[in-house]
Coordinates of N, CA and C in Angstrom, one line a residue:
X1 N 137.3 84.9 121.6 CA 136.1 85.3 122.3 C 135.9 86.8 122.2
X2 N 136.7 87.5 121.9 CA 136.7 88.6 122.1 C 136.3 89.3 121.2
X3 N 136.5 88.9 119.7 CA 136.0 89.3 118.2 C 134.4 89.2 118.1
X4 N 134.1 87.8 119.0 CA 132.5 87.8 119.3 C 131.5 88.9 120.3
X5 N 132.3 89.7 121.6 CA 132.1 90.5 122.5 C 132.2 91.5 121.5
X6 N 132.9 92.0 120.4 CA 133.2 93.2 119.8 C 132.5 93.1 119.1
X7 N 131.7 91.9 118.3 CA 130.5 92.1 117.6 C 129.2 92.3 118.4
X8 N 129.4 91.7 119.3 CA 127.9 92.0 120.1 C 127.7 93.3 119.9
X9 N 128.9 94.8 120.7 CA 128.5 95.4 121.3 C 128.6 96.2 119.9
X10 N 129.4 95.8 118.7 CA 128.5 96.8 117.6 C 127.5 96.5 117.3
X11 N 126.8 95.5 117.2 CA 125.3 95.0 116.8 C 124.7 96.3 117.7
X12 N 125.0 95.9 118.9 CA 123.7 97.2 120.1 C 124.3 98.3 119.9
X13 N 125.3 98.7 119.5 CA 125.6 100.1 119.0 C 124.3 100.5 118.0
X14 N 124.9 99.5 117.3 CA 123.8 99.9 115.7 C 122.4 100.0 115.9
X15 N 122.0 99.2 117.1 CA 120.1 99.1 117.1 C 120.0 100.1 118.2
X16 N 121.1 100.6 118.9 CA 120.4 101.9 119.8 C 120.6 102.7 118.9
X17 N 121.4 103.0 118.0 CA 121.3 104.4 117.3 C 119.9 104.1 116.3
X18 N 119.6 103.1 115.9 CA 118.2 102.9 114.7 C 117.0 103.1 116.0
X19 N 117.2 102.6 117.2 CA 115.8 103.0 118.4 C 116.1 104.8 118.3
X20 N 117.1 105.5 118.0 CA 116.6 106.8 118.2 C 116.4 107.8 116.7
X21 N 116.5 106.8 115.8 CA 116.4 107.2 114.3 C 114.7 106.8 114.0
X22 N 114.0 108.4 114.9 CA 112.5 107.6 115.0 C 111.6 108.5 114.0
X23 N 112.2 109.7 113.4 CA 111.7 110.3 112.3 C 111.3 110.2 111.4
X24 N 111.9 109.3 110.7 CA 112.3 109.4 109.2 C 111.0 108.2 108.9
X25 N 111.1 107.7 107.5 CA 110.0 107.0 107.5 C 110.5 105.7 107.4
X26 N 111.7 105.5 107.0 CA 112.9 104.2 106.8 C 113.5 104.3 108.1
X27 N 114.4 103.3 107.9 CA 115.4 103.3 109.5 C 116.9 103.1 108.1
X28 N 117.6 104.4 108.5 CA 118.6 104.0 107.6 C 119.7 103.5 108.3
X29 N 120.7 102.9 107.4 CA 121.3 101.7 107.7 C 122.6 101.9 106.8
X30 N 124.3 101.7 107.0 CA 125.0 101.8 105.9 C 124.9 99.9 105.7
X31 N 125.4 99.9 104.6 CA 125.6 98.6 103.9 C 126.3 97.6 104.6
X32 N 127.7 98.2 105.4 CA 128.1 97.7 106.4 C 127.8 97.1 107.9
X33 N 126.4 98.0 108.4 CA 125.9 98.1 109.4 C 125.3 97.1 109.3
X34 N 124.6 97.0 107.6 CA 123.4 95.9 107.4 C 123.8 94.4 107.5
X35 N 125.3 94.2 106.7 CA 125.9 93.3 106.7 C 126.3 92.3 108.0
X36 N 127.3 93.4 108.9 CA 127.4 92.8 110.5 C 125.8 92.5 110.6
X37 N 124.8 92.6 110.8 CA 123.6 92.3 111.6 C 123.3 90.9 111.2
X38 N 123.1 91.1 109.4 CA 123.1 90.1 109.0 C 123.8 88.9 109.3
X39 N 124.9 88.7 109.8 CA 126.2 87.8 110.0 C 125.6 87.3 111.0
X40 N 125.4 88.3 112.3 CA 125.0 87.7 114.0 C 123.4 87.5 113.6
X41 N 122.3 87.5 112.9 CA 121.8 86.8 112.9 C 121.6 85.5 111.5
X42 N 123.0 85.2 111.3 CA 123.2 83.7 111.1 C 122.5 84.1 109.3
X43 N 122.4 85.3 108.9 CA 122.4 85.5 107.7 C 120.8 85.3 107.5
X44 N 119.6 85.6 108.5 CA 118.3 85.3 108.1 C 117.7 86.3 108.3
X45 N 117.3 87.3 107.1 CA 116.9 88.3 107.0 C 115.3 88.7 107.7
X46 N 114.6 87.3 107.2 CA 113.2 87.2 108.1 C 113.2 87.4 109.3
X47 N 114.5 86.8 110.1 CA 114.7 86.7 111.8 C 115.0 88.3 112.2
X48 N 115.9 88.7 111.3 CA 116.8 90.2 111.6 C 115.0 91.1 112.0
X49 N 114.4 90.8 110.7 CA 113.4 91.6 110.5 C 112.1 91.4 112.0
X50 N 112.3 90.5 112.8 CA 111.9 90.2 114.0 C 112.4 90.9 115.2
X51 N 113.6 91.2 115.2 CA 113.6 92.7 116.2 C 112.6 93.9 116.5
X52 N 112.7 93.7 117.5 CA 111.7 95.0 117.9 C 111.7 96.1 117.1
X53 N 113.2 96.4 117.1 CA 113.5 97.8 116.6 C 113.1 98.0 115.0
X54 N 113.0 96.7 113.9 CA 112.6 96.8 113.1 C 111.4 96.4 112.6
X55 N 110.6 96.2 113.6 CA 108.9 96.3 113.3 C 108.1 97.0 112.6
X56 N 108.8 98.2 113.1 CA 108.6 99.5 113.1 C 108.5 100.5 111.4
X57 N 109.6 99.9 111.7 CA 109.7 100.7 109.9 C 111.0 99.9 109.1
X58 N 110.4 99.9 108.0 CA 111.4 99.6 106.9 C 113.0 100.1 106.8
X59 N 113.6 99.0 106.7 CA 115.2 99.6 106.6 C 115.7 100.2 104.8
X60 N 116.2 101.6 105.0 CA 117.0 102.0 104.1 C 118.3 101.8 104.1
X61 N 119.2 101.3 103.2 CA 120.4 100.9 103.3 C 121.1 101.5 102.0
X62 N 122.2 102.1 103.0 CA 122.8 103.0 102.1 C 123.9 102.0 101.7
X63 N 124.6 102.0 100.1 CA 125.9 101.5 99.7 C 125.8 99.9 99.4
X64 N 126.6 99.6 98.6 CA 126.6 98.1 98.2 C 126.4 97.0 98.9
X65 N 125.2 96.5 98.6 CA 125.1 95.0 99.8 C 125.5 94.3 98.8
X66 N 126.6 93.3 99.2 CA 126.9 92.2 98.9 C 126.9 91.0 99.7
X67 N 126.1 90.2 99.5 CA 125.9 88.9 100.2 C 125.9 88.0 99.1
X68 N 126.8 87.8 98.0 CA 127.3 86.2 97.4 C 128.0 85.8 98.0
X69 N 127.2 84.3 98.2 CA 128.4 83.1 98.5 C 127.8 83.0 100.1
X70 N 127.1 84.2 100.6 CA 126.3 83.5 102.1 C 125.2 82.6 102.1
X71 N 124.5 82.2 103.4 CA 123.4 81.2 103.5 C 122.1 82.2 103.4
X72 N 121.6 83.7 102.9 CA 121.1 84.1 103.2 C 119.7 83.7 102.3
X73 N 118.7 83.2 102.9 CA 117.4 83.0 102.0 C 116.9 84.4 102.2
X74 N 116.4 85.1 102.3 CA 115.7 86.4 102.7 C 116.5 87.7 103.1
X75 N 116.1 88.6 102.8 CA 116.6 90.0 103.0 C 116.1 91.3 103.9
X76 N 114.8 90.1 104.3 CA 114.8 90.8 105.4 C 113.4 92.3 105.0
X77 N 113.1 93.2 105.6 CA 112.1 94.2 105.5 C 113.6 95.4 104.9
X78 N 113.6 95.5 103.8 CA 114.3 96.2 103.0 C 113.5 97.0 102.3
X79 N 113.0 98.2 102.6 CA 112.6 99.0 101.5 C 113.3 99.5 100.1
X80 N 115.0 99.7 100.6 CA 115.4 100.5 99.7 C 117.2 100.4 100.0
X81 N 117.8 99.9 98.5 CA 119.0 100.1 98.6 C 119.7 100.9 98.0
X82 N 119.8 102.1 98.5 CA 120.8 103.1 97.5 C 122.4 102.5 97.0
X83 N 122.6 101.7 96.1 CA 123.4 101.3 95.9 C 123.5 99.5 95.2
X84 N 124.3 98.7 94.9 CA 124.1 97.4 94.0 C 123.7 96.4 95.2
X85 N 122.8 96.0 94.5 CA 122.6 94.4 95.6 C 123.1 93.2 95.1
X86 N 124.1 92.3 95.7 CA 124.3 91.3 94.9 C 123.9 89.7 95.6
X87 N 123.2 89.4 95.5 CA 122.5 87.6 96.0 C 123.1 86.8 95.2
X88 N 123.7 86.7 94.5 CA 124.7 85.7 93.5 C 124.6 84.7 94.4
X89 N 124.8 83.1 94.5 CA 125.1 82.4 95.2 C 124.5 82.2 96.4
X90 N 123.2 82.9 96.6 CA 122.5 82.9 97.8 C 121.3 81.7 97.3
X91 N 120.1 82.0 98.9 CA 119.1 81.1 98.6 C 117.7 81.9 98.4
X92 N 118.1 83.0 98.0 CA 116.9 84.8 98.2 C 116.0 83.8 97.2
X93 N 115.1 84.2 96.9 CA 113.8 83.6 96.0 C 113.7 84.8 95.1
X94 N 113.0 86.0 96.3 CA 112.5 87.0 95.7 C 113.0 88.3 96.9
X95 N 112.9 89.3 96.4 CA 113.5 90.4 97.3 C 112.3 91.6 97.8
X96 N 110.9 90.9 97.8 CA 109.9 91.7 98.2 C 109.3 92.8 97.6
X97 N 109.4 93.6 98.5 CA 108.9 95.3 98.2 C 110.3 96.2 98.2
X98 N 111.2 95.8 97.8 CA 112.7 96.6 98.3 C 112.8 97.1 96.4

């Protein structure tokens, strides 16, 4: 139970620091950050993209996303990945405006 409390409170780690990342025109994001989020919401990028905090503006993601071999159909409001994206084995269709 504890590995789940430790993800909670980095998930809110990560969305208080993106509520004060109010400048810029992306909300950046490392690859890792993006990944945990992705995980706690169950790998559905549409849902992720339903947060308040990402309403707002488009996520930039810095460093390699890798999601082969997850359930991920969608990627969610991705503007921009500095780095490889891999959906190998996923259910993505299309990867939008990213």
């Amino acid at each position: 139970m504890s590995t789940k409390i430790f993800s909670d409170q980095k998930a809110l780690n990560i969305l208080k620091r993106l509520n004060e990342n109010t400048e810029d025109e992306y909300y950046k994001i490392t690859a890792e950050e993006y990944k945990e989020l992705m995980k706690l919401a169950s790998y559905n990028g549409e849902g992720l993209s339903k947060i308040k905090t990402f309403k707002k503006k488009p996520l930039y993601i810095v460093g390699d996303v890798k999601l082969s071999g997850t359930p991920t159909k969608s990627i969610g409001n991705v503007a921009y990945i500095e780095g490889d994206l891999d959906i190998s084995r996923t259910s993505v269709s299309t990867i939008g405006n990213t």
